[in-house]
Coordinates of C-alpha atoms in Angstrom, one line a residue:
Chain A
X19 CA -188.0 107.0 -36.0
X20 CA -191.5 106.0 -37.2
X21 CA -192.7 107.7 -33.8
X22 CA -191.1 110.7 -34.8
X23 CA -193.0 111.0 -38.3
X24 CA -195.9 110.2 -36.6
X25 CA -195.9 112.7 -33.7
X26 CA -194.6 114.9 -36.4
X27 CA -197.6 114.8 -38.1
X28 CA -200.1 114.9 -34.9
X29 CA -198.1 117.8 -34.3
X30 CA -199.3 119.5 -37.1
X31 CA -202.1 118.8 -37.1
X32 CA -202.4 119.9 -33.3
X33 CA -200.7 123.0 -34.4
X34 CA -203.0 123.6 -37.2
X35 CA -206.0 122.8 -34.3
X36 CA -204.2 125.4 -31.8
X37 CA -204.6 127.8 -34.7
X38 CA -208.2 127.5 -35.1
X39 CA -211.2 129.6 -33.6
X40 CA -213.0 128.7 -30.4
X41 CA -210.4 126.7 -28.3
X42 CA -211.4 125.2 -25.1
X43 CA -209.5 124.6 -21.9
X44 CA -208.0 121.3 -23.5
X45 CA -207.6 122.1 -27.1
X46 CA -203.9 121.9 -28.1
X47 CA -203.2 118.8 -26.1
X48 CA -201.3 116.2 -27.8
X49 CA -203.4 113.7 -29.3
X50 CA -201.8 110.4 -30.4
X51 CA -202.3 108.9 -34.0
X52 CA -201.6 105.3 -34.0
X53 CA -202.7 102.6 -36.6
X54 CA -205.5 100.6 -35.5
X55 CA -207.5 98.2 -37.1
X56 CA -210.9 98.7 -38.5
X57 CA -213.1 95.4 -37.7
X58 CA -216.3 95.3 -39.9
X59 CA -219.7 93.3 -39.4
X60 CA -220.1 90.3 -41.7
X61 CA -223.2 91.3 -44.2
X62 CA -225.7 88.8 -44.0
X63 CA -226.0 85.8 -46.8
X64 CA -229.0 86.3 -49.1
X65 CA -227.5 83.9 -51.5
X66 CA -230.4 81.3 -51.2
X67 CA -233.0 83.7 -50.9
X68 CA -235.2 83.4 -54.6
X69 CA -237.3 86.6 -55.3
X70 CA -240.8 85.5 -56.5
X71 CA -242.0 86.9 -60.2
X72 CA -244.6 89.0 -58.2
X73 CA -243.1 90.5 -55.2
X74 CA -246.1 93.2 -54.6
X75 CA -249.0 92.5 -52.7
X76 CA -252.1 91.5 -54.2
X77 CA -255.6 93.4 -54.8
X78 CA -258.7 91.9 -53.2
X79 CA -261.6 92.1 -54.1
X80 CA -264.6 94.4 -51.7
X81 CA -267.0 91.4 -52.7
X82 CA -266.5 87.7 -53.7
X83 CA -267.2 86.6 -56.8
X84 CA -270.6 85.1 -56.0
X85 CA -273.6 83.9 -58.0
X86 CA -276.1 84.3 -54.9
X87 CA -275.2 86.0 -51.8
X88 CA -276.5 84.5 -48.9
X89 CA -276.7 86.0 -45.7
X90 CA -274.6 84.2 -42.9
X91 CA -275.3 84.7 -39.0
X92 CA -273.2 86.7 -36.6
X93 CA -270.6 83.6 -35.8
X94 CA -268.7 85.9 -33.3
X95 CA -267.0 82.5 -32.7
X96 CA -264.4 83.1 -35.7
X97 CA -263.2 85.7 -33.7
X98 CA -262.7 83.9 -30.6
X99 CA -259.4 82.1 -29.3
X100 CA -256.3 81.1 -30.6
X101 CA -255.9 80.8 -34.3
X102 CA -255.0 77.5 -35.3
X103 CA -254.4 78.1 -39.3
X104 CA -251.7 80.7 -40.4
X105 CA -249.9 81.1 -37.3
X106 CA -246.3 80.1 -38.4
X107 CA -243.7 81.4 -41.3
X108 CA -244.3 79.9 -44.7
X109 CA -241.3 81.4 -47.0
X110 CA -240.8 84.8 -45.4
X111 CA -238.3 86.4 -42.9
X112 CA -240.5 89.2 -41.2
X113 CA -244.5 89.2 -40.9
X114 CA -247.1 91.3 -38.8
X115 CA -249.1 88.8 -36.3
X116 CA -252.4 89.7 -34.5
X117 CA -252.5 89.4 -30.9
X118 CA -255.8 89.6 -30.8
X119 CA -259.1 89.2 -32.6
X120 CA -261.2 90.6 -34.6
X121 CA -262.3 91.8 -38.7
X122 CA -260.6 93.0 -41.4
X123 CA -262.7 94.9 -44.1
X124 CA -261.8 96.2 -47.6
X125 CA -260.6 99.3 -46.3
X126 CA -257.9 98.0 -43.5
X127 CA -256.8 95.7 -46.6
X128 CA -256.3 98.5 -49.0
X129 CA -254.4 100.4 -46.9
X130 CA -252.0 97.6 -46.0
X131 CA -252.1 97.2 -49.4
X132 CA -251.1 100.5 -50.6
X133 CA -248.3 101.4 -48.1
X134 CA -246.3 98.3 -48.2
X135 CA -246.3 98.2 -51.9
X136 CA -245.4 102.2 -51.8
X137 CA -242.9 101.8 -49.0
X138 CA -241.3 98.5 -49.8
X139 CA -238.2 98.3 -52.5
X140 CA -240.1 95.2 -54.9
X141 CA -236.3 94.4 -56.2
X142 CA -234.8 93.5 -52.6
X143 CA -238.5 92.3 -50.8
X144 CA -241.4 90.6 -51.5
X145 CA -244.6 90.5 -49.6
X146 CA -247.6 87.7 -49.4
X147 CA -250.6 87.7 -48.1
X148 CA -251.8 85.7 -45.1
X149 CA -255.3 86.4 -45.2
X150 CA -258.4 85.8 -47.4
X151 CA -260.3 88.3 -49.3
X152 CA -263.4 89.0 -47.2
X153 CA -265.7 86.6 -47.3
X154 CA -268.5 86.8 -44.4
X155 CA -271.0 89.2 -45.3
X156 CA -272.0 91.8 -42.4
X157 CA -275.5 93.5 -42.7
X158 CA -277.0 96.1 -41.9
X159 CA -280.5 97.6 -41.6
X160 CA -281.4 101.0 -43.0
X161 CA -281.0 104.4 -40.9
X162 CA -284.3 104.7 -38.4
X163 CA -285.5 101.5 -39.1
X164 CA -287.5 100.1 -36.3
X165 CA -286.4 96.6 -35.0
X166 CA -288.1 93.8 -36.9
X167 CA -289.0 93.1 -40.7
X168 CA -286.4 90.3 -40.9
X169 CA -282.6 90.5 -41.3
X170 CA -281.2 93.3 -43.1
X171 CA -279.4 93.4 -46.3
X172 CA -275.5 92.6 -47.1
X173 CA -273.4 95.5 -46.6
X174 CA -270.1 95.1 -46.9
X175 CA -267.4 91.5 -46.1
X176 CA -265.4 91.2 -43.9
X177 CA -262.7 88.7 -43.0
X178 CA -262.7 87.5 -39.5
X179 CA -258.6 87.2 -37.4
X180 CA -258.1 85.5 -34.8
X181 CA -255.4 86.1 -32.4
X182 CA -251.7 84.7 -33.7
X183 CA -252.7 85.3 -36.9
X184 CA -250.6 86.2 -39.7
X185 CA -251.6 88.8 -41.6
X186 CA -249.0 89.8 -44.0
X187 CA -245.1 88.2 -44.6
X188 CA -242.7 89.8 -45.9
X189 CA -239.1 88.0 -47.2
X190 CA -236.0 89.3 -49.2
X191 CA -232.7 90.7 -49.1
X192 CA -233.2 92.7 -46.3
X193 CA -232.9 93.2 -42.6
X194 CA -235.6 93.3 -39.8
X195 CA -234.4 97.1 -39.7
X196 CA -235.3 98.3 -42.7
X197 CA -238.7 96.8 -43.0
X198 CA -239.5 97.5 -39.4
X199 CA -240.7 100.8 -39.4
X200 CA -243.3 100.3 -42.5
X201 CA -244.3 97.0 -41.0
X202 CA -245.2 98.6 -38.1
X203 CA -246.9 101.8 -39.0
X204 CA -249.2 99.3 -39.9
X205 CA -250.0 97.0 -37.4
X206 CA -250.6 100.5 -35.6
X207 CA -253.7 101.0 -37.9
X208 CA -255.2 97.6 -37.5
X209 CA -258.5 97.3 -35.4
X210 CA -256.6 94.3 -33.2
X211 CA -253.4 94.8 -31.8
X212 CA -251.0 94.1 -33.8
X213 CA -246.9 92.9 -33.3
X214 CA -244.6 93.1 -36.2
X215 CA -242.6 89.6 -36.0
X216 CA -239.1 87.9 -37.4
X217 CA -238.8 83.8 -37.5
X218 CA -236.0 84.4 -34.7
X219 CA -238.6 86.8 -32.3
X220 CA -241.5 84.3 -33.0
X221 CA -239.7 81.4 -31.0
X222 CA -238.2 83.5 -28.3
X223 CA -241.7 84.5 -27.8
X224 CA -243.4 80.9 -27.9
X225 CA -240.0 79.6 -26.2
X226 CA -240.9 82.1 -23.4
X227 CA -244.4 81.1 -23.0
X228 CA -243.7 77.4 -22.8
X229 CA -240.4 78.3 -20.4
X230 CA -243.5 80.5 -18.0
X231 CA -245.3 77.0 -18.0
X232 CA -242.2 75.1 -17.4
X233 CA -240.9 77.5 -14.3
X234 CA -244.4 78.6 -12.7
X235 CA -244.2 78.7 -9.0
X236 CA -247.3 79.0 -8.3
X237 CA -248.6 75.3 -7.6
X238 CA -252.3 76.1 -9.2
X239 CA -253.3 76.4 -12.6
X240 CA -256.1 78.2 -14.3
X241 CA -256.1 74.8 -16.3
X242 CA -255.7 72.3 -13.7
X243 CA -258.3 74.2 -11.5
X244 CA -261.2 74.5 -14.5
X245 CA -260.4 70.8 -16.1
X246 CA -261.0 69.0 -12.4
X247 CA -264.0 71.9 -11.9
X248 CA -262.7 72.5 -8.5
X249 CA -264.9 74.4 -5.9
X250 CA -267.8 73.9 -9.0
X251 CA -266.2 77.0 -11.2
X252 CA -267.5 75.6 -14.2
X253 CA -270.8 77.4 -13.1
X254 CA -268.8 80.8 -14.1
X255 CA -266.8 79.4 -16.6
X256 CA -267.7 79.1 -20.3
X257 CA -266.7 76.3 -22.9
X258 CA -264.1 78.5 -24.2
X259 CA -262.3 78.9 -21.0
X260 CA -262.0 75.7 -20.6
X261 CA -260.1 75.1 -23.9
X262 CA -257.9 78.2 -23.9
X263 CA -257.2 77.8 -20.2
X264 CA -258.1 81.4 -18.8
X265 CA -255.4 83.0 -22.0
X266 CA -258.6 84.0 -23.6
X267 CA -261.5 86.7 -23.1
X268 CA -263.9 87.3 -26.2
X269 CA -261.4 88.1 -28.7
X270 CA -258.7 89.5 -26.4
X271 CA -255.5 87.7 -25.7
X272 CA -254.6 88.1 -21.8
X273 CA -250.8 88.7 -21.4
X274 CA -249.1 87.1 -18.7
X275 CA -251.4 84.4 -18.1
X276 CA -250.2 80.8 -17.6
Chain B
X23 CA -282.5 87.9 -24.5
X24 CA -286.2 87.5 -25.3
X25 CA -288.4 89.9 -24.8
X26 CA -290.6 89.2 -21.2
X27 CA -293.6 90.0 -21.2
X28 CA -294.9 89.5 -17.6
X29 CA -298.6 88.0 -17.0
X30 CA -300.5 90.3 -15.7
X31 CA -303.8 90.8 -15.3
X32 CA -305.2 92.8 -18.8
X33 CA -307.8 95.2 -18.6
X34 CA -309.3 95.0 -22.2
X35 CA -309.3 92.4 -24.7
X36 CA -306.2 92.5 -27.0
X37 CA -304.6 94.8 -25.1
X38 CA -300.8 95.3 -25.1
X39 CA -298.7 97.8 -22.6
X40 CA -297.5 100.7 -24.6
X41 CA -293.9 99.9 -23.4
X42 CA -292.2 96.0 -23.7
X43 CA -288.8 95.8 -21.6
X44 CA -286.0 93.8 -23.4
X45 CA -283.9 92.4 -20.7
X46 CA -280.7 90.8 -22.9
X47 CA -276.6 90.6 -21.8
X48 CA -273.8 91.0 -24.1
X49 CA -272.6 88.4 -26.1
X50 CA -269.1 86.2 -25.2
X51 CA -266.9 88.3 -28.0
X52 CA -267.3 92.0 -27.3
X53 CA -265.8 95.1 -28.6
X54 CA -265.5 96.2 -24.5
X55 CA -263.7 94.0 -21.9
X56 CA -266.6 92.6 -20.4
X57 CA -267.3 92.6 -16.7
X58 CA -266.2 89.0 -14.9
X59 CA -268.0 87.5 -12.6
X60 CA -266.1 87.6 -9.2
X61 CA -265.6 84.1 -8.6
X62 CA -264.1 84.3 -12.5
X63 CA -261.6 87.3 -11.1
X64 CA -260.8 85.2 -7.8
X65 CA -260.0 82.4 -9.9
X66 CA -257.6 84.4 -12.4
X67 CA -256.2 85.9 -9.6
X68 CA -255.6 83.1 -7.7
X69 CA -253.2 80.9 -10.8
X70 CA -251.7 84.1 -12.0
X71 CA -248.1 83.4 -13.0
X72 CA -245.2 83.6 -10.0
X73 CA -241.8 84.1 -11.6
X74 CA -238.7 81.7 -10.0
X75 CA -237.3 83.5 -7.3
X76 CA -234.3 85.2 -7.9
X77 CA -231.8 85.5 -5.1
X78 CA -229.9 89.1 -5.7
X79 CA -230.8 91.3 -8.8
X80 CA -228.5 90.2 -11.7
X81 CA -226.2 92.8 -12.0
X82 CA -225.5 93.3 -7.8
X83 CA -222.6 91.1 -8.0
X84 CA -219.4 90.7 -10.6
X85 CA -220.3 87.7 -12.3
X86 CA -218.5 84.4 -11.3
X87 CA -216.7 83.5 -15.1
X88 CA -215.1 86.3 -16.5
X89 CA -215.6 86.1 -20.5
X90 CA -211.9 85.9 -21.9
X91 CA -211.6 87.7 -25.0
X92 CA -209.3 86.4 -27.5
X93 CA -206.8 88.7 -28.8
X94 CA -207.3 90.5 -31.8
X95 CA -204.6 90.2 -34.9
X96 CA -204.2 93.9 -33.9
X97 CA -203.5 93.1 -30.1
X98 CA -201.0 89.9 -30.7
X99 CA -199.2 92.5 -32.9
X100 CA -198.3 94.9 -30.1
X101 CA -197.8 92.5 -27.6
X102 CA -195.2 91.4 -29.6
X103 CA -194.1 94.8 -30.3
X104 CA -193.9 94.9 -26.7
X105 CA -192.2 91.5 -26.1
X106 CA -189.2 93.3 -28.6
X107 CA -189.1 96.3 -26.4
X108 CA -188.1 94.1 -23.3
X109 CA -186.1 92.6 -24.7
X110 CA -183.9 94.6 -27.0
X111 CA -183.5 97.7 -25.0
X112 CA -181.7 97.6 -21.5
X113 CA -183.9 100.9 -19.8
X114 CA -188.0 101.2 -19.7
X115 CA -189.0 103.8 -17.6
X116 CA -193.0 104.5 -17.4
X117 CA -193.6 108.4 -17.4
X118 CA -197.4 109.9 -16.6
X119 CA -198.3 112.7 -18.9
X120 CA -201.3 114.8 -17.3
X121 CA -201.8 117.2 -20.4
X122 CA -198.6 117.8 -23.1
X123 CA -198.7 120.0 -25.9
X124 CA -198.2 118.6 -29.5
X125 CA -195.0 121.3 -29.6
X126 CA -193.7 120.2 -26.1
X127 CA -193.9 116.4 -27.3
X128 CA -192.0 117.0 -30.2
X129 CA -189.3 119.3 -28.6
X130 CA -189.5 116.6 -25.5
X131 CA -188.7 113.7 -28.3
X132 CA -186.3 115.5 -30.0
X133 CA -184.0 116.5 -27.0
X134 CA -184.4 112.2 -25.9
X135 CA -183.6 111.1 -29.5
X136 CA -180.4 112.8 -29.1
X137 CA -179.0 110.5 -26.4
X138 CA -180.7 107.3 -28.2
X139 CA -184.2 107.6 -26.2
X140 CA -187.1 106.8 -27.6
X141 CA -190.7 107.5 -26.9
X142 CA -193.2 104.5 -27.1
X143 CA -197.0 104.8 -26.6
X144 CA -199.3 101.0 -25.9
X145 CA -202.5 101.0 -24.5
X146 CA -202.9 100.2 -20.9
X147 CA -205.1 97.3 -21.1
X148 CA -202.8 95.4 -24.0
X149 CA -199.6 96.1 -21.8
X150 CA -201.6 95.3 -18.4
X151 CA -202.3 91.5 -19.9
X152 CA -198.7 91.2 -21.5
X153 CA -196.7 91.7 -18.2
X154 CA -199.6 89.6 -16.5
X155 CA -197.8 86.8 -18.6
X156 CA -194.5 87.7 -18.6
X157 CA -191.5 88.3 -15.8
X158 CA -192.5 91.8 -15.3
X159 CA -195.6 91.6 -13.7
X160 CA -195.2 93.6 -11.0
X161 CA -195.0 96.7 -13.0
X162 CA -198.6 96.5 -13.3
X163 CA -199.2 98.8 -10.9
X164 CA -197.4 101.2 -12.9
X165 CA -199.6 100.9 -16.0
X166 CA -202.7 103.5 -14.9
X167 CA -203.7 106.9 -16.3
X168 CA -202.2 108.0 -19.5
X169 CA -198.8 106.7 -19.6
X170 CA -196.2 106.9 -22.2
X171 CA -192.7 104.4 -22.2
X172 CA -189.4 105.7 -22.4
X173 CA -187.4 103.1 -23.5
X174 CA -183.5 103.0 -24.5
X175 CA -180.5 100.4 -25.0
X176 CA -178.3 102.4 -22.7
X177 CA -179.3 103.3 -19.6
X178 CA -178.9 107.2 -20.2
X179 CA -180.9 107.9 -16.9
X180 CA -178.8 111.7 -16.2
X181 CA -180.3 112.7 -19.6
X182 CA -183.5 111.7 -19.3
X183 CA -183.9 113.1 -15.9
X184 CA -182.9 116.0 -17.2
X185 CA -185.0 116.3 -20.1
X186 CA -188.3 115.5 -17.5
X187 CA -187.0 118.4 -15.7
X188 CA -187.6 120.6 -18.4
X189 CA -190.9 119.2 -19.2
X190 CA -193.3 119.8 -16.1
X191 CA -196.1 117.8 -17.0
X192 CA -194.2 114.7 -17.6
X193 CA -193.9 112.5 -14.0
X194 CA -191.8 109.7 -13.7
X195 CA -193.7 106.5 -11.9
X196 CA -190.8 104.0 -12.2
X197 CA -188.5 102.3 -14.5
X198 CA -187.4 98.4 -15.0
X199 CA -183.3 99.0 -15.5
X200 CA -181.2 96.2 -16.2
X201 CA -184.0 93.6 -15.1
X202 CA -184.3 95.8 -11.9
X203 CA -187.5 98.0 -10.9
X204 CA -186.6 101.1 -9.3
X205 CA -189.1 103.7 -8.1
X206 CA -189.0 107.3 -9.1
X207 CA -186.1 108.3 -6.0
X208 CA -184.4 104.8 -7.2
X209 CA -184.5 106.6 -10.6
X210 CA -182.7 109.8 -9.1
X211 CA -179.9 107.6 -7.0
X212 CA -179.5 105.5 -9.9
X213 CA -178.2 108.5 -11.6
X214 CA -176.0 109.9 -9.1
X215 CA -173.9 106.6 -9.0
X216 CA -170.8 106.7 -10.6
X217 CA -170.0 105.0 -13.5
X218 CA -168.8 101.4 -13.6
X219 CA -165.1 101.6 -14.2
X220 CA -165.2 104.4 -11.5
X221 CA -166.9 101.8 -8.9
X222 CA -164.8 99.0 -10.1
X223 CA -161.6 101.0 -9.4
X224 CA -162.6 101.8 -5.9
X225 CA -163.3 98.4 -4.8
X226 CA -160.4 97.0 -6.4
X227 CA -158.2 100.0 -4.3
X228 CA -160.0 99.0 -1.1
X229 CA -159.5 95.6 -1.0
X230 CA -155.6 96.1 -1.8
X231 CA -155.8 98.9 0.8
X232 CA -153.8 96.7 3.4
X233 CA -151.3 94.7 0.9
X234 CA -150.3 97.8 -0.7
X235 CA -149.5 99.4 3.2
X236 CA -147.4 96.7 4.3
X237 CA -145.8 96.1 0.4
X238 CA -144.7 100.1 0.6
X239 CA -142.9 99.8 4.1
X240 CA -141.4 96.7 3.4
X241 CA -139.9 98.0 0.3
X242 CA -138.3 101.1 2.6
X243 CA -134.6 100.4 4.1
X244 CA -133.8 97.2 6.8
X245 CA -132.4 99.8 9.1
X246 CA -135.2 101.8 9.1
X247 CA -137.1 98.8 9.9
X248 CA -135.4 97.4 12.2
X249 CA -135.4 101.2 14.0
X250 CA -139.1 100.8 13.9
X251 CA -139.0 97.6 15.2
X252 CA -136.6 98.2 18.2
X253 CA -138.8 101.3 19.2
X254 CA -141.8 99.1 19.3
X255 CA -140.2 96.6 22.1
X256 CA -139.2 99.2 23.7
X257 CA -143.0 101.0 24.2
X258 CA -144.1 97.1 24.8
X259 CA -142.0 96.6 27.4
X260 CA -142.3 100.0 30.3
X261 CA -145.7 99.5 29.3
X262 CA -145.2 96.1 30.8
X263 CA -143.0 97.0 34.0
X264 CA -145.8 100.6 34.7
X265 CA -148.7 97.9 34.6
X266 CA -147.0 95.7 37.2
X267 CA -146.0 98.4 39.2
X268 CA -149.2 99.6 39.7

C-alpha cells in the first residue's frame, strides 16, 4: 500500500515534470522516491580551545626603541641553515613556515599585518606572532657615492628567517579551510618561500623526511661521505655543509635531498 | 676580495695606474643560486635519494583485503525488510525495467494490486549481500541492472504474466516460487500447469486405472464371464495345435 502512495506521488511529480518545457530523450521516466537516510559529518570539538583577550596581530615598530644605534656587520650567517628557535607549534592550530631564508622588513610585516587582521573573524581566531620586530640595522650609502669614506648610515631593520621558521600562528574555532586561503595569499608575498602549515601537516612532513632517511636505497650519503671527507671533498665543501649535510645552499633549502 | 695591485715596475715616483682591478667572489648566502663547483655537483648527485623499489604501480592489481563495510542502521533495516519478504510471501519474481513511465508504473501497479501483487523496489548492492547470506544465493545473478521485485503470497503467475504482457518494457529474469527458482520459460510452463486439485485428480485416476477395469467386469454377470472365459481357452488352445502343426 505504502508503495502505492509513494509511486503515487513520484507519479505526479513525473507527470508534472512530463508537463514541463525542454524534455530530453529520458525525461518522463519513472523515478523512484524512497526514504533514505541523511548521514552528517561530526563538527569538530572547540570546547577546550580558550580565545586570548587580544586575538589581532600586533604593530611593530620600523625601529627599536634604542638609545644609540650602532651599526652591526653584514652576518649573512643569520640567514643560513636550519632554524633551530621557532620551528614548532606553541598554542595554535595553523601557521605559515618559511622554507627558506632570508629578511623580513617593516613593510612585509605590515602587510601581514594588515590582511590577516582585515581578513581574519577576531571572535572565532586568533593570531600571534612568531617573529621579532626588526632588529639588525641594514645601511646604506648615499646615491653616487664612490666606494670608501667608511660604512654608511642605518637605513632601515630588518629581521633575519631562517628556513623552518615560523612566522605567524594562527588558532581558534576554525578549520584549516577557512583560514587557508588568507594564510596563504600571504606566504605568496613573502621574499622566501613560504608554506602555509597545520600541527597534523607539520609531522607528516618531518615524519616523511625522517621515513626518506630511514628507506634510502642508495648506500651513500651526502653525510656519511663529507663527515669521513672521502676522496678529500672537504676541499669543496664549506663548514656549513658539513653541518646541514648537503640540505642547505646559502639560504635555500634543497628539496629532496637526504 | 682585496684589491691587487700587481708589482710592476713604476715609471714616476708616486705613481698609481689610472684603473685598480677588484678581483672578489660572492659571498656563501646569495640572493642567486650560486654556481657549485663540479666535484660539489658530482657529489650531490652521486647520494641523491633512491626511493624503495616498488614492484607493480599501486593501483594495477585489486588489493589483497577487501575493506568490509559495516552496515548502516539504514541497510540492516532493508535487509530485514527483505528477510520479511522471503519469508512471508510464497512468489518473488525479479523483473528488469529498461525505461517505464511514472503513468505506466502506476497503471502496471494497479492492474497487480488487483490479484494481491505487489511491487517492491531494494537496491542491488543491499539485496546482492543479503542472499550472499541467506538460502537464496544463487539468485544473485539475477540482481543486475535496474530491477524491481514482484512479490505475492499466492502464486498468481497467469496474472502477472499477463500484466508484463501489457507492459513492454518490463522483462521477466526469473522468479524463486515456492522455494524453487525457475527461469523466465520455467515462469511461462509454470503457468500453463493445471491447478493442484486438477493434477491430484489425475494421478489419483491413473493409479486406479487397472483396479477400477477389473472391479467393472467383475461386477458384470457370471455367465457372461464365464462366456468370456470359455472363448479364451478356446483361441489358447488352436493356437496351440496350428503352432505344432507347423
Amino acid at each position: 500500500m505504502m508503495s502505492l502512495v509513494k509511486a503515487a506521488v513520484g507519479g505526479f511529480m513525473g507527470v508534472c515534470r512530463a508537463h514541463g518545457h525542454q524534455q530530453g530523450p529520458l525525461a518522463g521516466h519513472l523515478k523512484i522516491l524512497t526514504a533514505a537516510m541523511k548521514t552528517f559529518d561530526i563538527p569538530p570539538d572547540y570546547s577546550g580551545v580558550v580565545l586570548p583577550a587580544k586575538p589581532k596581530l600586533k604593530y611593530m615598530n620600523k625601529v627599536p626603541n634604542l638609545k644609540k644605534a650602532k651599526k652591526e656587520a653584514k652576518k649573512l650567517r643569520d640567514i643560513q641553515g636550519p632554524a633551530k628557535t621557532a620551528n614548532a607549534f606553541m598554542t595554535g592550530q595553523y601557521a605559515i613556515v618559511a622554507m627558506g631564508g632570508g629578511y623580513l622588513h617593516w613593510g612585509h610585516l605590515e602587510m601581514i599585518r594588515l590582511t590577516i587582521n582585515r581578513k581574519l573573524d577576531s571572535r572565532t581566531t586568533y593570531t600571534r606572532w612568531r617573529v621579532n620586530a626588526p632588529y639588525k640595522p641594514i645601511t646604506r650609502k648615499g646615491l653616487g657615492q664612490r666606494m670608501g669614506g667608511g660604512k654608511g648610515a642605518i637605513d632601515h631593520y630588518v629581521t633575519p628567517v631562517r628556513s623552518g621558521r615560523f612566522i605567524v600562528e594562527v588558532g581558534g574555532k576554525v578549520e584549516l579551510g577557512e583560514v587557508e586561503h588568507v594564510l596563504i595569499e600571504v606566504a605568496k608575498k613573502l621574499p622566501f618561500p613560504a608554506k602555509v602549515m597545520s600541527r597534523e601537516s607539520l609531522a607528516a612532513f618531518q615524519k616523511m623526511q625522517s621515513d626518506m632517511e630511514q628507506n634510502n636505497q642508495n648506500p651513500w650519503t651526502f653525510k656519511q661521505i663529507a663527515q669521513g671527507n672521502m676522496l678529500g671533498i672537504r676541499k669543496v665543501l664549506s663548514p656549513s655543509d658539513l653541518h646541514n649535510h648537503g640540505r642547505y645552499t646559502g639560504k635555500f633549502w634543497l628539496q629532496g635531498r637526504v | 676580495m682585496a684589491a691587487t695591485l700587481c708589482a710592476r715596475f713604476l715609471p714616476k715616483q708616486g705613481w698609481l695606474p689610472l684603473t685598480q682591478g677588484v678581483r672578489h667572489g660572492s659571498k656563501a648566502v646569495t640572493r642567486h643560486r650560486k654556481p657549485i663547483h663540479f666535484l660539489k655537483q658530482k657529489l650531490l648527485a652521486v647520494t641523491k635519494y633512491i626511493p624503495p623499489p616498488r614492484p607493480v604501480p599501486p593501483d594495477a592489481y585489486p588489493p589483497e583485503t577487501t575493506l568490509v563495510q559495516e552496515d548502516s542502521g539504514f541497510v540492516l533495516l532493508l535487509k530485514r525488510d527483505l528477510k520479511k519478504v522471503f519469508q512471508d510471501h510464497k512468489m518473488v519474481a525479479v523483473v528488469q525495467n529498461s525505461g517505464s513511465n511514472a503513468e505506466d508504473m502506476i497503471t502496471l501497479k494497479q492492474r497487480l494490486y488487483k490479484h494481491g501483487i505487489s511491487v517492491k523496489f531494494f537496491p542491488n548492492q543491499v539485496m546482492r549481500s543479503f542472499l550472499s547470506e541467506s538460502v537464496y544465493c544463487n539468485m544473485t545473478p539475477l540482481f543486475i541492472g535496474p530491477t524491481v521485485l514482484f512479490v505475492s503470497k499466492e502464486p498468481k503467475v497467469k496474472e502477472m504474466l499477463s500484466a508484463l504482457r501489457a507492459s513492454p518494457q518490463m522483462i521477466l529474469l526469473g522468479a524463486c516460487i515456492e522455494k524453487s527458482l525457475l527461469s523466465a520459460q520455467g515462469v511461462v510452463s509454470y503457468s500453463r500447469l493445471p491447478s493442484v486439485t486438477v493434477v491430484q485428480g489425475e494421478l489419483v485416476s491413473g493409479l486406479t486405472m487397472l483396479t477400477s477395469q477389473t472391479s467393472s467386469m467383475l461386477q458384470r454377470h457370471p455367465a457372461h464371464l464365464s462366456a468370456l472365459l470359455h472363448q479364451y481357452i478356446k483361441q489358447q488352445s488352436p493356437n496351440d495345435g496350428a503352432e505344432e502343426a507347423t
